[in-house]
mmCIF file of C-alpha atoms in Angstrom:
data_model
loop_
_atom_site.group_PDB
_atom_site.id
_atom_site.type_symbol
_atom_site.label_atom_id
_atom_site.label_comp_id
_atom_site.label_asym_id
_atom_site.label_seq_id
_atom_site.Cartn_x
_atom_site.Cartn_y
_atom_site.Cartn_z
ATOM 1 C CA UNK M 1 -11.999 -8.872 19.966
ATOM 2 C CA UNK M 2 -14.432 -7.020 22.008
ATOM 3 C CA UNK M 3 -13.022 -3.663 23.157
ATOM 4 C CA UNK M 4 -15.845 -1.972 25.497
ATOM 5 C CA UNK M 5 -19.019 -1.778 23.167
ATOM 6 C CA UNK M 6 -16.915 -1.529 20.040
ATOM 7 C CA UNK M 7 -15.855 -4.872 17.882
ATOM 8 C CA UNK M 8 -12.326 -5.405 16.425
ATOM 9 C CA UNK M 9 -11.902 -7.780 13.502
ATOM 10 C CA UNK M 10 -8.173 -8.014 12.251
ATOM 11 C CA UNK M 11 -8.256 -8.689 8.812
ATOM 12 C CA UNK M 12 -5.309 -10.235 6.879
ATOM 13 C CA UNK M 13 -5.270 -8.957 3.145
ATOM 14 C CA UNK M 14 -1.555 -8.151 1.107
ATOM 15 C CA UNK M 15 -2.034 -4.836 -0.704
ATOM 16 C CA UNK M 16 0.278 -4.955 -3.073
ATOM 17 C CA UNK M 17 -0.824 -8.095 -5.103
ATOM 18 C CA UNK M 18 -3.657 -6.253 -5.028
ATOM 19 C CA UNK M 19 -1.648 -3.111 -6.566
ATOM 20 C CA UNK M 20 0.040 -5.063 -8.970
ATOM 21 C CA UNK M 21 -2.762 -6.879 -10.220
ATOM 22 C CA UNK M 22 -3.976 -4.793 -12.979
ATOM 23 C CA UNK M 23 -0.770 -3.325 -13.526
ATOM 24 C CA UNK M 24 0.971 -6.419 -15.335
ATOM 25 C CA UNK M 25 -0.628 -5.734 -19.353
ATOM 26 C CA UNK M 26 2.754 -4.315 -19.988
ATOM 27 C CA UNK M 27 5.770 -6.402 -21.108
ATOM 28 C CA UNK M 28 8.281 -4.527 -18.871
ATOM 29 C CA UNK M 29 7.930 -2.374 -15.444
ATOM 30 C CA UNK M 30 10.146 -0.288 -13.222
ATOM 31 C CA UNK M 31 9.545 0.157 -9.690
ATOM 32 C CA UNK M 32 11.136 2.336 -7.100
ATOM 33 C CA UNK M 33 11.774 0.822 -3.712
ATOM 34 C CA UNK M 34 14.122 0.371 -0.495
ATOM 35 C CA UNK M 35 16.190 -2.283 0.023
ATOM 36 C CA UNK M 36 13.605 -3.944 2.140
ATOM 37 C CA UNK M 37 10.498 -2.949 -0.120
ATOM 38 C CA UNK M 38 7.607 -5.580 -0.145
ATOM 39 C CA UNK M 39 6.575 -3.839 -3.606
ATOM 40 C CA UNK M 40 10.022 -4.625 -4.990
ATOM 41 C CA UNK M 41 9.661 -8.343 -3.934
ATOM 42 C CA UNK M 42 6.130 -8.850 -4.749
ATOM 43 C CA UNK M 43 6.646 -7.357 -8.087
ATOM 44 C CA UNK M 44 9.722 -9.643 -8.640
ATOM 45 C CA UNK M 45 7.617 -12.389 -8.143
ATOM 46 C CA UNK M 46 5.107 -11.711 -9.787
ATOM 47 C CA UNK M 47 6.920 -11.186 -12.930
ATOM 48 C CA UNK M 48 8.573 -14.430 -12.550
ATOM 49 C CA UNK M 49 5.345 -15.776 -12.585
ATOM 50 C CA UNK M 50 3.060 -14.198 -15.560
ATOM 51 C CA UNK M 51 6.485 -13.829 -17.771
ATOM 52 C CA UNK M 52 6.548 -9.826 -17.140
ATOM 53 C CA UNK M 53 9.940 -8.821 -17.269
ATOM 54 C CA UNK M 54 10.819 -6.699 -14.115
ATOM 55 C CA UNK M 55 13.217 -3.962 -13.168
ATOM 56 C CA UNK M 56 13.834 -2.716 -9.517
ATOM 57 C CA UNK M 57 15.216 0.292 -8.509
ATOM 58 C CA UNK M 58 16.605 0.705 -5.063
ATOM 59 C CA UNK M 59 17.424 3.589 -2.873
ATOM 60 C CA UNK M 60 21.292 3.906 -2.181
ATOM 61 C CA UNK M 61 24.187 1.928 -2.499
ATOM 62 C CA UNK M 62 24.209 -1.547 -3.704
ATOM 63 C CA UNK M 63 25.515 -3.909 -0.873
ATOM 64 C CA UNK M 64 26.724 -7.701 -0.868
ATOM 65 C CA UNK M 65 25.707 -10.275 -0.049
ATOM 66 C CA UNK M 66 22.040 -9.078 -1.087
ATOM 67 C CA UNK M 67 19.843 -9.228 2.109
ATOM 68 C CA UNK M 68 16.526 -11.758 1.641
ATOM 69 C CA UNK M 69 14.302 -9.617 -0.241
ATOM 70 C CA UNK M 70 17.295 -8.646 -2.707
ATOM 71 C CA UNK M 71 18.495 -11.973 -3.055
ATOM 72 C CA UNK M 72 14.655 -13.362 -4.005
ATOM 73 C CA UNK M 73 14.094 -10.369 -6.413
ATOM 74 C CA UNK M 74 17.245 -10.905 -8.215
ATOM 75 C CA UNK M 75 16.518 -15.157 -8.105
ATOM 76 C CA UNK M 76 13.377 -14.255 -9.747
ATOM 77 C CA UNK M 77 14.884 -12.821 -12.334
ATOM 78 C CA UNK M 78 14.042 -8.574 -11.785
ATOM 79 C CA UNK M 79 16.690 -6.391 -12.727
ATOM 80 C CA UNK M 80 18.277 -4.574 -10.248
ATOM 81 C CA UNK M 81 20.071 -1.209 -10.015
ATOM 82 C CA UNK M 82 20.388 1.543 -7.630
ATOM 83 C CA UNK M 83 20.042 5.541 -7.177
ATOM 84 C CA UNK M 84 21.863 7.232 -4.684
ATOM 85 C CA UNK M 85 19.524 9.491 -2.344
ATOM 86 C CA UNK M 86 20.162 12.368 -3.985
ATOM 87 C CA UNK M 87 19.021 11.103 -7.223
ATOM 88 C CA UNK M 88 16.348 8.943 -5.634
ATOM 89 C CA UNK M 89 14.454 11.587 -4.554
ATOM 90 C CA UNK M 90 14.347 13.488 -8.325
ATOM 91 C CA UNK M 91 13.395 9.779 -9.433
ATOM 92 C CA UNK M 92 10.077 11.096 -11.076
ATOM 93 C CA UNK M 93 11.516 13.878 -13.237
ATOM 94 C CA UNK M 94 12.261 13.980 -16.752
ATOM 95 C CA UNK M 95 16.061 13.850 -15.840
ATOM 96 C CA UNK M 96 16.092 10.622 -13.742
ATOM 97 C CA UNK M 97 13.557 8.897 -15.831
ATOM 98 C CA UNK M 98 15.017 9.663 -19.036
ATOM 99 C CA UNK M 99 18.375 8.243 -17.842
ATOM 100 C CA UNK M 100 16.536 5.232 -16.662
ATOM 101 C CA UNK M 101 14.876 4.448 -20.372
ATOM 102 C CA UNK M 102 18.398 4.841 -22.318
ATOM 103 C CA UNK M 103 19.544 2.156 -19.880
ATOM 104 C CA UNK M 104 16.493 -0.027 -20.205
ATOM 105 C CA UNK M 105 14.536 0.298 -23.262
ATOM 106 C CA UNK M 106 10.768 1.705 -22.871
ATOM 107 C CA UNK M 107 10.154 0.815 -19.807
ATOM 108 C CA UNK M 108 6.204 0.785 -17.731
ATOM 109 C CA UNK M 109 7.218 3.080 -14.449
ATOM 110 C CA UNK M 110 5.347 1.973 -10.964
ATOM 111 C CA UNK M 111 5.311 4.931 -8.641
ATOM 112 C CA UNK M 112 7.364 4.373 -5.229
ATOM 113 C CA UNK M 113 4.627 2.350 -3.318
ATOM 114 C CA UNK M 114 3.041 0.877 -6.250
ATOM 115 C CA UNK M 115 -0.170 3.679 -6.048
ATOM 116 C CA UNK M 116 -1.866 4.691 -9.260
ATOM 117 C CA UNK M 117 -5.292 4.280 -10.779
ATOM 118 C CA UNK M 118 -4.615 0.159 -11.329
ATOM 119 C CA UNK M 119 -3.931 -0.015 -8.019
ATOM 120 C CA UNK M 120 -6.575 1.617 -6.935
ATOM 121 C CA UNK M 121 -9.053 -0.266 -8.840
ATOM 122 C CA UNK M 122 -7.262 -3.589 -7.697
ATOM 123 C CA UNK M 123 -7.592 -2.401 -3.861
ATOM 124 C CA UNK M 124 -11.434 -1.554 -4.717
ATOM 125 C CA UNK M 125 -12.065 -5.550 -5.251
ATOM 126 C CA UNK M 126 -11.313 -6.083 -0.925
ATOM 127 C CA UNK M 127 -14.714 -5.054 0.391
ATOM 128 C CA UNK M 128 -16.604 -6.940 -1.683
ATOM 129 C CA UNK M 129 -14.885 -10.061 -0.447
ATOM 130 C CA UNK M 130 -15.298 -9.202 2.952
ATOM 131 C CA UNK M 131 -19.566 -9.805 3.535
ATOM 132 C CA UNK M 132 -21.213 -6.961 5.014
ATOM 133 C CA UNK M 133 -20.476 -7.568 8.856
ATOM 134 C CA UNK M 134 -18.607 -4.727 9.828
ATOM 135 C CA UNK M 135 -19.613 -0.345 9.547
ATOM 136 C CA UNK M 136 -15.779 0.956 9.353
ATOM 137 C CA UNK M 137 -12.642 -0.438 7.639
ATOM 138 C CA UNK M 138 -9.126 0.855 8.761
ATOM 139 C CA UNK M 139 -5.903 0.480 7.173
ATOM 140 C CA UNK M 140 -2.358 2.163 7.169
ATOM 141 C CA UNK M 141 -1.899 4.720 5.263
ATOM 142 C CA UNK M 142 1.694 5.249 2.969
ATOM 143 C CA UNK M 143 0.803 6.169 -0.422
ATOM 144 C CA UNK M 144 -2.657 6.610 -0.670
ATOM 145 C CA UNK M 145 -3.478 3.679 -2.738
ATOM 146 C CA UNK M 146 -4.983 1.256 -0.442
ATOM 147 C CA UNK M 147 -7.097 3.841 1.497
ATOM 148 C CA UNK M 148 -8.408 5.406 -1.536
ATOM 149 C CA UNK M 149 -9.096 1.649 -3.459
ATOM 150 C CA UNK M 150 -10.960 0.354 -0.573
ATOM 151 C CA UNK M 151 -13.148 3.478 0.063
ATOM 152 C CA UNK M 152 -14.074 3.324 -3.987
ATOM 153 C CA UNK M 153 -15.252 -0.335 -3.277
ATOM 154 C CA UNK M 154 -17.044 0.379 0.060
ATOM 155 C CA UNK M 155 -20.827 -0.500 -0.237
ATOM 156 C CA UNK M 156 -23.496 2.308 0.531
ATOM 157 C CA UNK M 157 -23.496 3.019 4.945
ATOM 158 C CA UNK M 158 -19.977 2.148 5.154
ATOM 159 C CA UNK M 159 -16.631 4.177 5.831
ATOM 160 C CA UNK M 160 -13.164 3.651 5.789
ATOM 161 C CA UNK M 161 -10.373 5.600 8.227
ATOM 162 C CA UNK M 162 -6.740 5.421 7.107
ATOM 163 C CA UNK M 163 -3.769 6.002 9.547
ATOM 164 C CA UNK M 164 -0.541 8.026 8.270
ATOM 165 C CA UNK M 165 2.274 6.881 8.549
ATOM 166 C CA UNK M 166 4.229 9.942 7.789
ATOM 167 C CA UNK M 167 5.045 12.548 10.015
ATOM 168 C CA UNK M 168 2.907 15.872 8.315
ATOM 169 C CA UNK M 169 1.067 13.569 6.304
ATOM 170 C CA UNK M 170 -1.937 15.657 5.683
ATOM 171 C CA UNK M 171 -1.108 16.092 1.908
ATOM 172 C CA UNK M 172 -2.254 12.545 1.858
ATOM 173 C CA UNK M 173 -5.658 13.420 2.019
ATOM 174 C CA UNK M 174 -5.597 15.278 -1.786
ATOM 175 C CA UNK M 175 -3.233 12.186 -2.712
ATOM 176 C CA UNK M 176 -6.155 9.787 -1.890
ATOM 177 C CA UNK M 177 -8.723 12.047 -3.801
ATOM 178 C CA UNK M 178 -6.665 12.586 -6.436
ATOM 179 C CA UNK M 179 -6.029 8.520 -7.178
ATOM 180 C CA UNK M 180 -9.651 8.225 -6.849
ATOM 181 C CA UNK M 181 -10.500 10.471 -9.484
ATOM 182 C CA UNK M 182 -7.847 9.302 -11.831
ATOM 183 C CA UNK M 183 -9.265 5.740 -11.338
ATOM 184 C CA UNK M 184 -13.163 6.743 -11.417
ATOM 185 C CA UNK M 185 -13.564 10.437 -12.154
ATOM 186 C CA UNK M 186 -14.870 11.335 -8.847
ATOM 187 C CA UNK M 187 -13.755 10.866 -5.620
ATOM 188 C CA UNK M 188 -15.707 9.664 -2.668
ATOM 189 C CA UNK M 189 -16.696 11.116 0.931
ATOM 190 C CA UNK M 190 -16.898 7.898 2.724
ATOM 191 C CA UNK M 191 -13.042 8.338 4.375
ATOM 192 C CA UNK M 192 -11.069 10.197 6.489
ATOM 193 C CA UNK M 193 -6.960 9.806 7.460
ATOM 194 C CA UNK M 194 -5.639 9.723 11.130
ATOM 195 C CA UNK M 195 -2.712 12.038 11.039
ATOM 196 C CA UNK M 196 -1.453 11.554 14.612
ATOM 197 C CA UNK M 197 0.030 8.184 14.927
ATOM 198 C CA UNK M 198 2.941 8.085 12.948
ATOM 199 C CA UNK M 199 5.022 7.579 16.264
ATOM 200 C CA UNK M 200 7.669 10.374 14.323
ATOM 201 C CA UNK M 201 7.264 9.349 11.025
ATOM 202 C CA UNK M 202 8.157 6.454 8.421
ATOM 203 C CA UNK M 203 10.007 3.561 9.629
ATOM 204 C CA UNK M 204 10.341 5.678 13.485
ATOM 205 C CA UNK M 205 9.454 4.578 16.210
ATOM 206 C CA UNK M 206 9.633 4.479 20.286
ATOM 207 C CA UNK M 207 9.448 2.194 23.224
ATOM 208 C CA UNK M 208 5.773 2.812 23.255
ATOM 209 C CA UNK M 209 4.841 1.348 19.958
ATOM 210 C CA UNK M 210 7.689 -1.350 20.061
ATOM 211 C CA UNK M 211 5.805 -2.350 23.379
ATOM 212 C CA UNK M 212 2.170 -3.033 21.617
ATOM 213 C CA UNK M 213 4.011 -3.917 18.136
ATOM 214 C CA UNK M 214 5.420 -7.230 20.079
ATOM 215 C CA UNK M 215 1.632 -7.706 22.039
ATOM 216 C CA UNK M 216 0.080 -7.611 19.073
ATOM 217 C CA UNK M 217 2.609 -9.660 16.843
ATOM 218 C CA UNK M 218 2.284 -6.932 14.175
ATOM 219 C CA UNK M 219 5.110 -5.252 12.370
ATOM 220 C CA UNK M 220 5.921 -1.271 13.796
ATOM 221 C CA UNK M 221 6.095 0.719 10.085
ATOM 222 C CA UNK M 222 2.535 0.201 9.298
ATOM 223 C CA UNK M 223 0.128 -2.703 11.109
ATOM 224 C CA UNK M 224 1.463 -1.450 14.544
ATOM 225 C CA UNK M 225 0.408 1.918 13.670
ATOM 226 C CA UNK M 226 -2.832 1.532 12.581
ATOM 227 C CA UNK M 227 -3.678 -0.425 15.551
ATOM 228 C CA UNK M 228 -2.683 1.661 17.906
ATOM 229 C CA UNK M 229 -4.609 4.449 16.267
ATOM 230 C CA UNK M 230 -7.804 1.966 16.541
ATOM 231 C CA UNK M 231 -7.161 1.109 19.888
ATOM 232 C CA UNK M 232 -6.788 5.166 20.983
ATOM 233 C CA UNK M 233 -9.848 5.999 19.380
ATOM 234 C CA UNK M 234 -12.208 3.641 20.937
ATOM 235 C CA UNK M 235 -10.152 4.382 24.879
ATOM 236 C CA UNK M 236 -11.129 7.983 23.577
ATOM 237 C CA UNK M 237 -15.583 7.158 22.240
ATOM 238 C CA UNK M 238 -14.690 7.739 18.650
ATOM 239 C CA UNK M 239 -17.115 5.288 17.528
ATOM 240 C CA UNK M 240 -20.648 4.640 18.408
ATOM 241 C CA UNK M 241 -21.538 1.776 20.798
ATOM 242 C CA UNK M 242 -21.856 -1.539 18.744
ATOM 243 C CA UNK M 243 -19.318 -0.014 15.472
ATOM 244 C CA UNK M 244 -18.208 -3.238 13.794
ATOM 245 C CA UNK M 245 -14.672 -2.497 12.848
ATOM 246 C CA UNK M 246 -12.334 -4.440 10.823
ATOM 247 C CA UNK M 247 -8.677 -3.491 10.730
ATOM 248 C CA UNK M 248 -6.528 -4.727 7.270
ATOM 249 C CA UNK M 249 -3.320 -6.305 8.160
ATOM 250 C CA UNK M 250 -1.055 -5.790 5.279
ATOM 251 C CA UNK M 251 2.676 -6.881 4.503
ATOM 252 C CA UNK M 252 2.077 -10.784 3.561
ATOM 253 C CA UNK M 253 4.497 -10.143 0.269
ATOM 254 C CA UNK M 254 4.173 -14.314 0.030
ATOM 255 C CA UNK M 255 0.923 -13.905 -1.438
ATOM 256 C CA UNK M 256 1.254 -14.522 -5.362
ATOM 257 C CA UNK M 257 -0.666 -11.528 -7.576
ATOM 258 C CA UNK M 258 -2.862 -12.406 -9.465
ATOM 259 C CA UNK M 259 -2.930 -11.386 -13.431
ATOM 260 C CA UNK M 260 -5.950 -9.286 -15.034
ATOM 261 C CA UNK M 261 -6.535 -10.079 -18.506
ATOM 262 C CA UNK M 262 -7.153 -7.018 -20.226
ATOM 263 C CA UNK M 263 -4.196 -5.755 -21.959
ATOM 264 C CA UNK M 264 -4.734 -2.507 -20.553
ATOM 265 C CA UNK M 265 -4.255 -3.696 -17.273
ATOM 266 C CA UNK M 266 -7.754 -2.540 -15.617
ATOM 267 C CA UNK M 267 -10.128 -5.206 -16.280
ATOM 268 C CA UNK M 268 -13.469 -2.353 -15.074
ATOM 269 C CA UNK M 269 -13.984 0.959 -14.529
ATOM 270 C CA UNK M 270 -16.038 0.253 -11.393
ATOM 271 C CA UNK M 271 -15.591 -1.346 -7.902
ATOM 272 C CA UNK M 272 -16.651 -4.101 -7.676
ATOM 273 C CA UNK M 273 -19.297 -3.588 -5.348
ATOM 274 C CA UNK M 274 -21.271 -1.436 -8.247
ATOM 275 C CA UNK M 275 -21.419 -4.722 -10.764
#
């Protein structure tokens, strides 16, 4: 879409296949996730499919009947059990994890979100299959992993702008460096992260963004977001006359994930754009 002298692409790309990709050279893995999490169901199914045996655990109580994404994490055969929120947010120390092992053997643990140096290096492989037609690339912003992937693959002349979705999400901006330097040593200056549309912060939000959410056709935690954020900055001459934007479109967990076949799960310790 044309939007004054500025060019809007929507591009539709699943991150977490992406995510999981080079995470599956280990015979078991734990993830953390909602009730609702698209990491929880993509990883079921993609365990299911490359024989990985999977184990989810979900924030709060358990409730029955299991709601869709449950019910096809469980039918593809992931192992479910649940935290309450107390616990759920110590899930990453000793204590929690420790507790976790004795009840499941050694276990591979995903952070919440699916964002470490695999993922990065699996979100790295999405501007190389995009051409070279565009100057910016924008995508919501969660857990770091996506923003900081794609601006490791970005070609030379190219940038990428991620939108928060967390209210006071600036700590998301030594997050994204961080995974980038655990996945390549270094990380880039080719990004930058939108900190003021989170429309009051994960899973929020108000009439306003329910309004474009529904034009647009997008969902409101993270797509709707980022749009909105696009939108505002070109109303407001963020971007040079004749910027060739495309916007990623995530949250498509029917996309299968594809396996790497290292056994250390990275399959290159460069983007892809660098081969």
């Amino acid at each position: 879409m044309e939007l004054g002298n500025v060019r809007l692409v929507l591009v539709h790309d699943d991150n977490k296949p992406r995510k999981l990709k080079h995470n599956l050279g280990h015979p078991r893995i734990l993830a953390f996730g909602g009730a609702y999490s698209n990491l929880i169901r993509a990883l079921a199914g993609a365990g299911r499919e490359h024989g990985v045996e999977t184990i989810g655990v979900i924030r709060g109580e358990e409730h029955l009947p299991l709601n869709p994404v449950l019910a096809y994490a469980r039918a593809c055969g992931m192992r479910l059990t649940y935290l309450d929120r107390a616990a759920y947010r110590r899930k990453h120390t000793p204590e929690v994890l420790d507790r976790l092992r004795a009840e499941f053997g050694e276990v591979f643990v995903l952070p919440e979100g699916g964002s470490n140096a695999a993922a990065v290096r699996g979100c790295a492989e999405l501007p190389a299959e995009l051409g070279d037609d565009y100057d910016v690339i924008c995508c919501p912003v969660g857990t770091g992993g996506t923003l900081a992937g794609i601006a490791a693959g970005l070609p030379p002349g190219r940038r990428a702008i991620g939108f928060s979705v967390l209210k006071g999400g600036g700590f998301l901006r030594e997050e994204v460096a961080r995974l980038q330097r655990q996945a390549y040593g270094e990380a880039t200056a080719n990004w930058s992260i939108e900190l003021g549309y989170h429309f009051g912060g994960y899973a929020r939000t108000t009439p306003e963004l329910d309004a474009f959410a529904a034009e647009h056709h997008v969902e409101r935690i993270y797509v709707a977001k980022m749009l909105y954020g696009v939108h505002d900055l070109i109303r407001k001459g963020r971007f040079e006359p004749g910027t060739r934007i495309l916007a990623v479109v995530t949250a498509q967990p029917e996309l299968p994930v594809a396996s790497c076949d290292s056994p250390t799960g990275f399959d290159s310790g460069e983007p892809r754009w660098r081969r």
